[in-house]
Amino acid sequence: MKSLSLSRSAGQRQSRVDFDRKSFVIDGERVFLQSASIHYFRMPRAEWRETLVKAKLAGMNSIDTYFAWNVHEPEEGQWRFEGDADCGAFLDLCAELGLWVIVRPGPFICAEWDFGGFPWWLSRKEGIRFREANETFLRAVDIYFDRIGEIIRDRQLGAGGTVILVQVENEYGYLADDEASRPYMAYLRDGWLRRGIEVPLITCAGGVEGAVEGANFWSGADSHFDKLARKQPDAPKIVTEFWSGWFEHWGAPAAIQKTPELYEKRMFEIIRAGFSGISHYMFFGGTNFAGYGGRTVGASDTFMVTSYGYDAPLDEYGRTTPKYFAAKRLACLVQAIEPFLLESEPLDAAAVRASAGLDVRGRRRGDQQLLLVESGKEERETFHLTLEDGRTLPVIVHPGEIAPVLVSVDIGGGLRLTSTASLACNEPVGGVRTLIVHARDGLRSFVELTAAAPIRLAGERPQLASWSPDGRTVSFDLYHFREPQTIELTIGGEALRLIVLSGSEMDRTWRLGAGRWLFGCDDVDLTPAGEGEFQVAVSRAAARLPQPPALLDWSSAALELDCIGGMPVDRPRDFTSWGQPYGYLLYSCEIEREHEGWTTLILPRLEDPARVFVNGTEAALIREVGSAAVRLPLRQGSNRLQLLVQNMGRLNFSPDLGEPKGLFDTGYVDGVALDLRAGWKADDGETEAAVHLDRVAAVDGQPSLSRMFSLDGQDRALLVGAVAVPLRVNGRIVPLEGYQNWFAHRTVDLSAYVQQGINIIEMPYFKSPIPRLELLAYRSADSVGGWSMAGIGEERPEAAARLGAAAATVEEAEAARADGAARAAGKEAAAAAGTPAWHACEFAAPSLPETLRPRLKLRLTGMSKGSIWLNGIDLGRYWQIGPQEDYKIPMSWLQERNRLVLFDEQGRSPDRVRLLYDEASAREWEPHIE
């Protein structure tokens, strides 16, 4: 048994969390950690309790949460630890509910969160380098650790709280190996120890001496287990992030590829490999309110949507999904056989013979076995297993499914269980030892019990049951009806109850606490009923739901582009240097032309989508960023060019953390944009084959590719898109520090490597098709000057003063109705011109029966791209290119009268915007009388 105790001084309080190679040990008991990743900062505080309760009801015994530095220090020296940001209260609530906590305080958290959790102002510091042993960076980290460490220290398990593990940094192994990362990671590790952290330290995807390393993955459990076993043979093996779903980004398909069936299979793979802890990332994802949605690698425009639903067991509104019930079923099985699992070793596959098409692996402890049988067939089939003792069992497995089979598992009190149904309960319920077994609706299963004393019937005889001659073994051939079945038995005078459930009824079965189970309920909640006591509420039937509030009488005001002068600047500046963390910036300049015609404008440094206006009319929307080229029509004489740029989120992961946002260089007219994806030649050593990187290509290995391009008078050249390393231009290597090919995006300045006329570029083949690989060339002499800038980051900026407090009171709303025609004309004018506009309306909070628990969402049909505010609270960005269609309106943020404001980049009419309830809002809740 080991306990991490690096540099602890004599007399310090010892943690009650220990570990060995098999598992963590809490207060002397081995535990299988079943953890739900839930981020307190991605939902209102009013939703914390219900979300945590739902995790507990799914069998989770711990909560995994990041701490977001940028939430707690939004401006340097201005700390927030109240309201929705009260992370200490979140930890206290976990303790109240009897949930352990795995704390992941960063300072870097990734999480698809803006800047990986770093506050925006950090990038303003001179000479700073992030996630390194950089003095400027570590000085800021120490200040953060001082504040956050106090909150964590006082809530450790040994101090009366339930914090059992603290993570050092996050996923550093994706950037560097342990040797390269040692100075930085050791500094952070020692920082936690100095601040009184006594529970074990952990890391994930990369490690540091003195911390238990976990693995982050969705698939490949065996290889991840083996890697950890080689690296830390004496430490427990845990999955610090089991990716239950995936994030979504603007313009991509919905992330629903990880089906509930596959999710369940992957969990069984984790159990089979021998892990003793699973943290479901995410169990509840929540919402990227305000500007907190991040950006990640993989393309130039991988910006997170406002929802962080993650296709998780609990959806963005806290509702249960099919994955929730898959997690609950697995958690119940683990809990029922936990002692066996935590002492088990891999099963020798030769110990069991199986029908063709069935793969048998699993865990064993002596003669006890958990077989995890996987079907390779294309349809459901009844297979057969011949066990070591010669018995043959039928087992029904669906295509691709892994099903558990228990063989002579000691479930306590001298009772052995063999079962082709899954076990969910193994504890006294109402004073009677109770076993609950379940299988898919309509399946048959075999269940056998063996005891030290004769097993006798105490109730009605089952249809198909048989006893051994000595009466100590009873076998049941069970059919899993929708109607639960109960078999009453006695063993040596002690009562035993066997409850047989179908899969659908198992999903309606809930473990409320030790020995407390509830059957036949669609949904369950626990609410406080006094000191340490809870009352149960259940949801069973559907109710008629009143219509959601109507959004009427919109007031609109266009962003008058011609009236915004802004502040003159020598060159455009990014958001951070401008001093604005989020929102919009409007960049303006004048371009003089001798003749009317088209030009290609090159923007060498642009890190966000930009809506481009020429002479007050929208000319383009730039989506591919990093560097961009756009074709623009210009008239003879003076032309006013304006770019409206929304900060769409900083990188949440990359060596390039802290990238400038917005436009931060001038533009260049009369440039050239060349798509370089076609025309490559691959040298395979014998022949040269043509390779098109915009097509699926049959290329073996990673051969060297080459192609030519030419320059004619341009002295500047940029390569932007999915470059591959090593990159050579005219025989010279172009250094790309920290770049990895799977990032699939980098802007590379080739100006020092190119020449007039023919140039040759070389790089290895990585993959195809790729989304972008473009050469942008221009002349330094063709730069655009005379820039000005204006911030458009407020809900009611000065430029829209005439919107004022539209519909701010009932009286004003009534007065506004008299001017409906004028307001409608304003909306139509803004939409017709395609100019940005604010739209505001008021609605009353819905009046609903207390028996309902509604969830409200906003559907933005007909809008373009912009931001949403509710009662002055920034709800986040929207963009009607998918996959997000609906936007969460937290019920706890509603007032008696509510003001909704939209800023739409194209000034689209909000006439089709409406509020909706989610489907589960129609469930009627009632107290449960036990």
PDB file of C-alpha atoms in Angstrom, residues 264 268 271 329-330 333 337 361 369-374 385 395-397 401-407 418-423 438-439 445-446:
ATOM      1  CA  GLU A 264     -21.832   0.801 -23.247  1.00  0.00           C
ATOM      2  CA  PHE A 268     -17.128  -2.953 -20.745  1.00  0.00           C
ATOM      3  CA  ILE A 271     -13.661  -3.066 -17.117  1.00  0.00           C
ATOM      4  CA  ARG A 329     -26.520  -0.049 -15.617  1.00  0.00           C
ATOM      5  CA  LEU A 330     -22.733  -0.345 -15.675  1.00  0.00           C
ATOM      6  CA  LEU A 333     -22.977  -3.920 -11.937  1.00  0.00           C
ATOM      7  CA  ILE A 337     -19.386  -7.029  -7.640  1.00  0.00           C
ATOM      8  CA  ARG A 361     -12.268 -12.346 -22.392  1.00  0.00           C
ATOM      9  CA  GLN A 369     -15.023 -15.255 -13.327  1.00  0.00           C
ATOM     10  CA  LEU A 370     -16.552 -12.268 -15.081  1.00  0.00           C
ATOM     11  CA  LEU A 371     -16.758 -13.210 -18.743  1.00  0.00           C
ATOM     12  CA  LEU A 372     -17.170 -10.309 -21.159  1.00  0.00           C
ATOM     13  CA  VAL A 373     -18.360 -11.950 -24.344  1.00  0.00           C
ATOM     14  CA  GLU A 374     -18.346 -10.066 -27.634  1.00  0.00           C
ATOM     15  CA  LEU A 385     -20.058 -21.248 -23.491  1.00  0.00           C
ATOM     16  CA  VAL A 395     -25.854 -16.642 -23.902  1.00  0.00           C
ATOM     17  CA  ILE A 396     -27.694 -14.274 -26.244  1.00  0.00           C
ATOM     18  CA  VAL A 397     -25.560 -11.462 -27.670  1.00  0.00           C
ATOM     19  CA  GLU A 401     -22.247  -6.100 -28.249  1.00  0.00           C
ATOM     20  CA  ILE A 402     -20.230  -7.038 -25.181  1.00  0.00           C
ATOM     21  CA  ALA A 403     -22.373  -8.842 -22.618  1.00  0.00           C
ATOM     22  CA  PRO A 404     -21.374  -9.746 -19.029  1.00  0.00           C
ATOM     23  CA  VAL A 405     -21.569 -13.305 -17.770  1.00  0.00           C
ATOM     24  CA  LEU A 406     -20.884 -14.070 -14.094  1.00  0.00           C
ATOM     25  CA  VAL A 407     -19.466 -17.492 -13.272  1.00  0.00           C
ATOM     26  CA  THR A 418     -23.642 -17.676 -12.126  1.00  0.00           C
ATOM     27  CA  SER A 419     -25.693 -15.519 -14.467  1.00  0.00           C
ATOM     28  CA  THR A 420     -26.015 -14.606 -18.127  1.00  0.00           C
ATOM     29  CA  ALA A 421     -28.138 -11.644 -17.021  1.00  0.00           C
ATOM     30  CA  SER A 422     -26.442  -8.564 -15.633  1.00  0.00           C
ATOM     31  CA  LEU A 423     -26.460  -8.022 -11.885  1.00  0.00           C
ATOM     32  CA  HIS A 438     -31.798  -7.702 -15.863  1.00  0.00           C
ATOM     33  CA  ALA A 439     -31.442  -8.300 -19.584  1.00  0.00           C
ATOM     34  CA  SER A 445     -31.208 -15.737 -19.268  1.00  0.00           C
ATOM     35  CA  PHE A 446     -29.723 -18.416 -17.069  1.00  0.00           C
TER      36      PHE A 446
END
